Coordinates of N, CA and C in Angstrom, one line a residue:
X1 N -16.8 182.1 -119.1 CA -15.8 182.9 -119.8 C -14.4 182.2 -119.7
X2 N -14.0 181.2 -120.6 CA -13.1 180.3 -120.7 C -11.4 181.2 -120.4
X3 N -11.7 182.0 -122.1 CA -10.7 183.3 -122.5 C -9.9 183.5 -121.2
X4 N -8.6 183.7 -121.1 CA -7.7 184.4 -119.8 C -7.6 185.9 -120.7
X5 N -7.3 186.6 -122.0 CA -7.0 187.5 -122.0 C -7.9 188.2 -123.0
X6 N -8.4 189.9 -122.9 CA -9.4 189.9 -124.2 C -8.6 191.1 -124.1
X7 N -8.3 191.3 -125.9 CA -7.7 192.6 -126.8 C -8.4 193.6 -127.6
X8 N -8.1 194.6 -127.3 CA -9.4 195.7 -128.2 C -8.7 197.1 -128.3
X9 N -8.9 197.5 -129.4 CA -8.4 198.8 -129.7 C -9.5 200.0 -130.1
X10 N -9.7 200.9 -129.1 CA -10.3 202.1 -129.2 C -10.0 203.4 -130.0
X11 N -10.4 204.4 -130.5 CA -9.9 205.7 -131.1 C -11.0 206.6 -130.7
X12 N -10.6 208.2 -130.4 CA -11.1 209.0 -130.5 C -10.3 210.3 -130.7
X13 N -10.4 210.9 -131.5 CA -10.0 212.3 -132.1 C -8.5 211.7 -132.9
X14 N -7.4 212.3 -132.1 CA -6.4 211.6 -132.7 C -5.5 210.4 -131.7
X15 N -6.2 210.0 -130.5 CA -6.1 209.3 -129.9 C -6.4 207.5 -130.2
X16 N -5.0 207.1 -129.8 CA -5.3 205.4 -130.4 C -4.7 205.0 -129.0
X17 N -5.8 203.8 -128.2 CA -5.9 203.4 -127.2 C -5.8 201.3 -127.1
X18 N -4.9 201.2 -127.0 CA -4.7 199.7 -127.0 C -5.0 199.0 -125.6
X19 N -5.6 197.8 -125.7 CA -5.9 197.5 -124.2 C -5.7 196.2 -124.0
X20 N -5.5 195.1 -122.8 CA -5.7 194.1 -122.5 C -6.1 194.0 -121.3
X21 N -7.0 193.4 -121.2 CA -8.1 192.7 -120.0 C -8.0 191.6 -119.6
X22 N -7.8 191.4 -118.2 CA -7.6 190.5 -117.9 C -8.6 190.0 -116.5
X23 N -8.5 188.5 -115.9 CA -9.5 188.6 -114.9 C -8.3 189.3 -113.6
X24 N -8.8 189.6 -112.5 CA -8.3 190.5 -111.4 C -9.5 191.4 -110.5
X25 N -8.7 192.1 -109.7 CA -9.1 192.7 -109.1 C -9.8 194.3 -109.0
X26 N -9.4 194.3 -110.3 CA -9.7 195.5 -110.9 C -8.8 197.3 -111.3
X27 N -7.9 196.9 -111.1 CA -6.6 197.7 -111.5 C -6.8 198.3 -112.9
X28 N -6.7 199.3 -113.1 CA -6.6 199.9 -114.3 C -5.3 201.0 -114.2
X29 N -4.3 200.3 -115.1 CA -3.0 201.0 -115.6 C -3.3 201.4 -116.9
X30 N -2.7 203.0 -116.7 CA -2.6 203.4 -118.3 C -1.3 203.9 -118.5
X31 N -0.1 203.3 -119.5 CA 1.0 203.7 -119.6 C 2.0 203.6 -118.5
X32 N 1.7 202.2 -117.7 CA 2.4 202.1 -117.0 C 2.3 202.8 -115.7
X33 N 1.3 203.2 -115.4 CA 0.5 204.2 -114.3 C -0.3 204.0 -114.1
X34 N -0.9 204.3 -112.4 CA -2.2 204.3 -112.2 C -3.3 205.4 -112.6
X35 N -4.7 205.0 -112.9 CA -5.3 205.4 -113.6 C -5.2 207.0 -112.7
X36 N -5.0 206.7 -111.5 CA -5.1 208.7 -110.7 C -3.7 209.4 -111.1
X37 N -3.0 208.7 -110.8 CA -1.7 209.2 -111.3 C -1.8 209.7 -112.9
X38 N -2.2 209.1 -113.9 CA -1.8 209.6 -115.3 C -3.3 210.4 -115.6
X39 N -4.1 210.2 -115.0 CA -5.4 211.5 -115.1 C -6.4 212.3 -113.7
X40 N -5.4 213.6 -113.6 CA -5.8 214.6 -112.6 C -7.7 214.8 -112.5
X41 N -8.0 214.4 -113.7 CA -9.4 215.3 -113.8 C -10.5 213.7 -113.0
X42 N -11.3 213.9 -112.4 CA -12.2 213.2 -112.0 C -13.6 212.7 -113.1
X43 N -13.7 213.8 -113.5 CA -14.4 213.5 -114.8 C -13.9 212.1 -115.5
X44 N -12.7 212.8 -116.4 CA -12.2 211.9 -117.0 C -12.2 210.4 -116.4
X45 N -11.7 210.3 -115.1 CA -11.7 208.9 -114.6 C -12.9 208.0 -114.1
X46 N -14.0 209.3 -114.2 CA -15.1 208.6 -114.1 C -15.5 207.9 -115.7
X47 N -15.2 208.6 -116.2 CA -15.8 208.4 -117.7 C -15.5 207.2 -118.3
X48 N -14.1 207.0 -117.6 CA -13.1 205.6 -118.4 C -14.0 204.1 -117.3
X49 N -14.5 204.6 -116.1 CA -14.8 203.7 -115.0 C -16.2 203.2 -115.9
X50 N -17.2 204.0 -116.4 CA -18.6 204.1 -116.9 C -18.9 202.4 -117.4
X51 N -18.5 201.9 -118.5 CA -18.2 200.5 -118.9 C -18.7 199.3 -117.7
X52 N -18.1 199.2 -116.9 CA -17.4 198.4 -115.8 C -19.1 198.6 -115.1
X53 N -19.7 199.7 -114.8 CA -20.8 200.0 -113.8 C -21.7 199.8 -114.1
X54 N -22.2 200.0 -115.6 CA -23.7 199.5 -116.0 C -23.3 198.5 -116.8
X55 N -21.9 197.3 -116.5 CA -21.9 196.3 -117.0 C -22.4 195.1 -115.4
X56 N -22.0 195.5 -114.3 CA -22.0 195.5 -113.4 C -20.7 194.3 -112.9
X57 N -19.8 194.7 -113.5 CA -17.9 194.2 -113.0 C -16.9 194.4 -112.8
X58 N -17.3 196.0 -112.1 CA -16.2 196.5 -111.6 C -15.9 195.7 -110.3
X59 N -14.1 195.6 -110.6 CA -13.4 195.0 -109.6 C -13.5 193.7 -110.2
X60 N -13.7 193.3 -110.6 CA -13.4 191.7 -111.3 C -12.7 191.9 -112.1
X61 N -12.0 192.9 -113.0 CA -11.3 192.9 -114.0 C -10.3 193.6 -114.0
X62 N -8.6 193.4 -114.1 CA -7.9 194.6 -114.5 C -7.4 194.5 -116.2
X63 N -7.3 195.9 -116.2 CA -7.3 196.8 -117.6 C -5.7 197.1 -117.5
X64 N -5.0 197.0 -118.6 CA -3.8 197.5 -119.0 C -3.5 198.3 -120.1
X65 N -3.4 199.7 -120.3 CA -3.7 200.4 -121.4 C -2.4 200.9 -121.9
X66 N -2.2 200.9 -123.2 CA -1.3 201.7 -123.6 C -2.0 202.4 -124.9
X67 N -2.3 204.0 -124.6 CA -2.4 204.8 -125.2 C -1.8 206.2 -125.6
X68 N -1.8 206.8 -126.6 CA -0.9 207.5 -127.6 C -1.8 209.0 -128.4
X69 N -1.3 209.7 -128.4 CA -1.9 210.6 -129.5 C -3.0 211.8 -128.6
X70 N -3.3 212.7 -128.8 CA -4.0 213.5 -128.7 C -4.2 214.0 -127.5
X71 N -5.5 214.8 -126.6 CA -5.1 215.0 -125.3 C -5.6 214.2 -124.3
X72 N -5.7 214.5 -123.5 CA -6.3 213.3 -122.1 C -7.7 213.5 -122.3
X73 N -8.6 214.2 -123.0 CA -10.1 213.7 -122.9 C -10.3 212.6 -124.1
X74 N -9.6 213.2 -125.2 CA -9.6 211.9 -126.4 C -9.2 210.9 -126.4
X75 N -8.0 210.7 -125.0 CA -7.5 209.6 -124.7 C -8.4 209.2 -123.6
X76 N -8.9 209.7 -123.0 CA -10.2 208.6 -122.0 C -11.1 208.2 -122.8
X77 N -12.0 209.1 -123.9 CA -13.1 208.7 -125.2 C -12.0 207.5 -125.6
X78 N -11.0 207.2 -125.9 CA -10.5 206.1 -126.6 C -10.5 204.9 -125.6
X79 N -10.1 205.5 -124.7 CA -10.1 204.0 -123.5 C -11.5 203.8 -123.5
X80 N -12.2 204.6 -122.8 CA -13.7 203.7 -122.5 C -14.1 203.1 -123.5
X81 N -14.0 203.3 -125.3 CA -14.5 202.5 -126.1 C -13.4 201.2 -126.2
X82 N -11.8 201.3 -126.2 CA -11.5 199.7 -125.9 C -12.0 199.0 -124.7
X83 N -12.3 199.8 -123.5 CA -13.3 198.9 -122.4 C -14.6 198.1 -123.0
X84 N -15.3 199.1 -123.5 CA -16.7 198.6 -123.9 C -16.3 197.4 -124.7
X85 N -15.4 197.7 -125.9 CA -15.4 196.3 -126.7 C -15.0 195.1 -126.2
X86 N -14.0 195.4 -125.0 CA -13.1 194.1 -124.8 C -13.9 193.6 -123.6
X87 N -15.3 194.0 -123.0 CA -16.2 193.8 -121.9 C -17.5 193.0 -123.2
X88 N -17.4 193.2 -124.7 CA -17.9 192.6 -125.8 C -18.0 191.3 -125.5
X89 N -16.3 191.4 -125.6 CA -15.8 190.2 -125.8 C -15.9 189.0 -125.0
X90 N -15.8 189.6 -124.2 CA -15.3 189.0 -122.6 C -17.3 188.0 -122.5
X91 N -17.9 188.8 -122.9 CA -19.6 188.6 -122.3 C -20.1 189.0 -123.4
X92 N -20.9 188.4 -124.3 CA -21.5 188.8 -126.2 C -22.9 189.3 -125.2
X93 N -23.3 189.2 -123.8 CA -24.9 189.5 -123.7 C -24.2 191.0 -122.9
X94 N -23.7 191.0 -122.8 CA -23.3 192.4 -122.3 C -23.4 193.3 -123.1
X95 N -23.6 193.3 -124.7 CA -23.5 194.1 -125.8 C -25.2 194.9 -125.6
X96 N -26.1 194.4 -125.1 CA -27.4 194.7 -124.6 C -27.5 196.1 -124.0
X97 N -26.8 196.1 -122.6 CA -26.3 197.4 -121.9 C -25.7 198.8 -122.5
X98 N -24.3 198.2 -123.1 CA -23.6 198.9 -123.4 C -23.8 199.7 -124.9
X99 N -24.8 199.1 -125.9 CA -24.8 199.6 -126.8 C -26.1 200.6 -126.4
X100 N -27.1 200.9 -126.0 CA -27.8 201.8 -126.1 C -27.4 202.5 -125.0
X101 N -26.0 202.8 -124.1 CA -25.4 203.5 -123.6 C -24.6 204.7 -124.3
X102 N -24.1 204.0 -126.0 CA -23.5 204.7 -126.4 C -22.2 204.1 -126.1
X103 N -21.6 203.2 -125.5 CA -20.1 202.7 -125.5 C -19.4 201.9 -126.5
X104 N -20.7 201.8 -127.2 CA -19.8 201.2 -128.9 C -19.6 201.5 -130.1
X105 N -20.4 203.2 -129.6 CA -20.1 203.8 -130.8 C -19.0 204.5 -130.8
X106 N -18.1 204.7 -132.1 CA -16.8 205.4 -132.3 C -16.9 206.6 -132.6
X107 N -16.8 207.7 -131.7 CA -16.7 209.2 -131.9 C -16.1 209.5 -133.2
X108 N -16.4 209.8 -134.2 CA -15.9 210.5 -135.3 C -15.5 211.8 -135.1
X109 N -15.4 212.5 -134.8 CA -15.5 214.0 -134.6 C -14.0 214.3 -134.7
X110 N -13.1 214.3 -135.9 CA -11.7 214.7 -135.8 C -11.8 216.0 -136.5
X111 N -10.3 217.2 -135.6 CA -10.1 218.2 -136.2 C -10.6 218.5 -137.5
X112 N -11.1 219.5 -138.2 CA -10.7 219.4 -139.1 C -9.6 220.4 -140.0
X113 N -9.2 219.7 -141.0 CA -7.6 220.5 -142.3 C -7.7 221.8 -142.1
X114 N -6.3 222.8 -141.7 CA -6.6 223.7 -142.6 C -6.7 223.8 -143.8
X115 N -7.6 224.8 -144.6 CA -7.2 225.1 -146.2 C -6.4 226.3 -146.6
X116 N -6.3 226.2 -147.6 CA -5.5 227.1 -148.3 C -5.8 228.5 -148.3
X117 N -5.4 229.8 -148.5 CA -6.6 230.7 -148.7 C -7.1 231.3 -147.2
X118 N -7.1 229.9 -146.3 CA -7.7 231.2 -144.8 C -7.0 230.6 -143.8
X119 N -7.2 231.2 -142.3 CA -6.5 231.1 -141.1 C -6.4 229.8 -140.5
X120 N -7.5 229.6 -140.7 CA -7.8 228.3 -140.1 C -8.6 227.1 -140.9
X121 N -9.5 226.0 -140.5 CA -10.3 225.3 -141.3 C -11.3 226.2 -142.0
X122 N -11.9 226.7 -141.5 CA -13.3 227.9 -142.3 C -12.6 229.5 -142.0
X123 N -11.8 229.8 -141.0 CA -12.2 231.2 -140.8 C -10.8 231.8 -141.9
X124 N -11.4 232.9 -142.6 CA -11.3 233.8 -143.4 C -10.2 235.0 -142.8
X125 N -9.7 235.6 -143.7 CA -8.9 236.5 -143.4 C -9.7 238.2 -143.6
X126 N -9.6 238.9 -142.4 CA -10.3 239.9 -142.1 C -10.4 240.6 -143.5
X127 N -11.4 240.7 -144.4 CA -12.0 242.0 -145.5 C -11.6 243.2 -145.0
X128 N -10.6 243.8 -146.0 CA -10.3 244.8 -146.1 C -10.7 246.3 -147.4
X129 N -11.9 246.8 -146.9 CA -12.4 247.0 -148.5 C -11.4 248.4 -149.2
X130 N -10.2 248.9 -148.1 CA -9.4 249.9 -148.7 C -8.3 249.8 -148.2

């Protein structure tokens, strides 16, 4: 792995997640924070860790994230997919693991519009027949 730096950008919901990877010890900063510090939930920080464990390189690598938009679960779905890709990058045989894991696929699943006419996306305004 020649590369000193690998770049990748993740999305999920309305969450956009920018990353750089570097070699290290395994430090993951997001926004200038440590990953405990900017995410209380354990979940969540397992979720962003997931990448790294069935690639088998955690701690060889630190992560620098700067992400934006949406809440902290869409914003971990966004980090773990710029992990997966920039762990792509980093290792093209590592795509083996990670894709029938599910870490390269991009969650589509955004809100959807309100429309015109009702409360919300689908729900209707209560029938009143008098």
């Amino acid at each position: 792995m020649p590369k000193l730096e690998y770049i990748s950008l993740g999305r999920r919901k309305c969450s956009v997640a920018r990353l750089r990877m570097t070699a290290g010890e395994g430090k993951v900063t997001i926004n200038s924070r440590t990953m405990d510090e900017y995410f209380g939930n354990e979940s969540l920080k397992r979720m962003i860790i997931q990448p790294f464990e069935i690639c088998g390189v955690s701690g060889q690598l630190d992560v620098n994230v700067n992400v934006q938009g949406g809440g902290f679960t869409g914003q971990a779905g966004a980090i773990r997919l710029a992990i997966a890709r920039a762990l792509e990058k980093y290792d093209p045989e590592l795509r083996a693991r990670l894709k029938p894991a599910g870490f390269l696929t991009r969650d589509a699943r955004v809100k959807e519009r309100k429309k015109y006419g009702l409360r919300g996306a689908r729900r209707a305004f209560q029938f009143s027949k008098r």
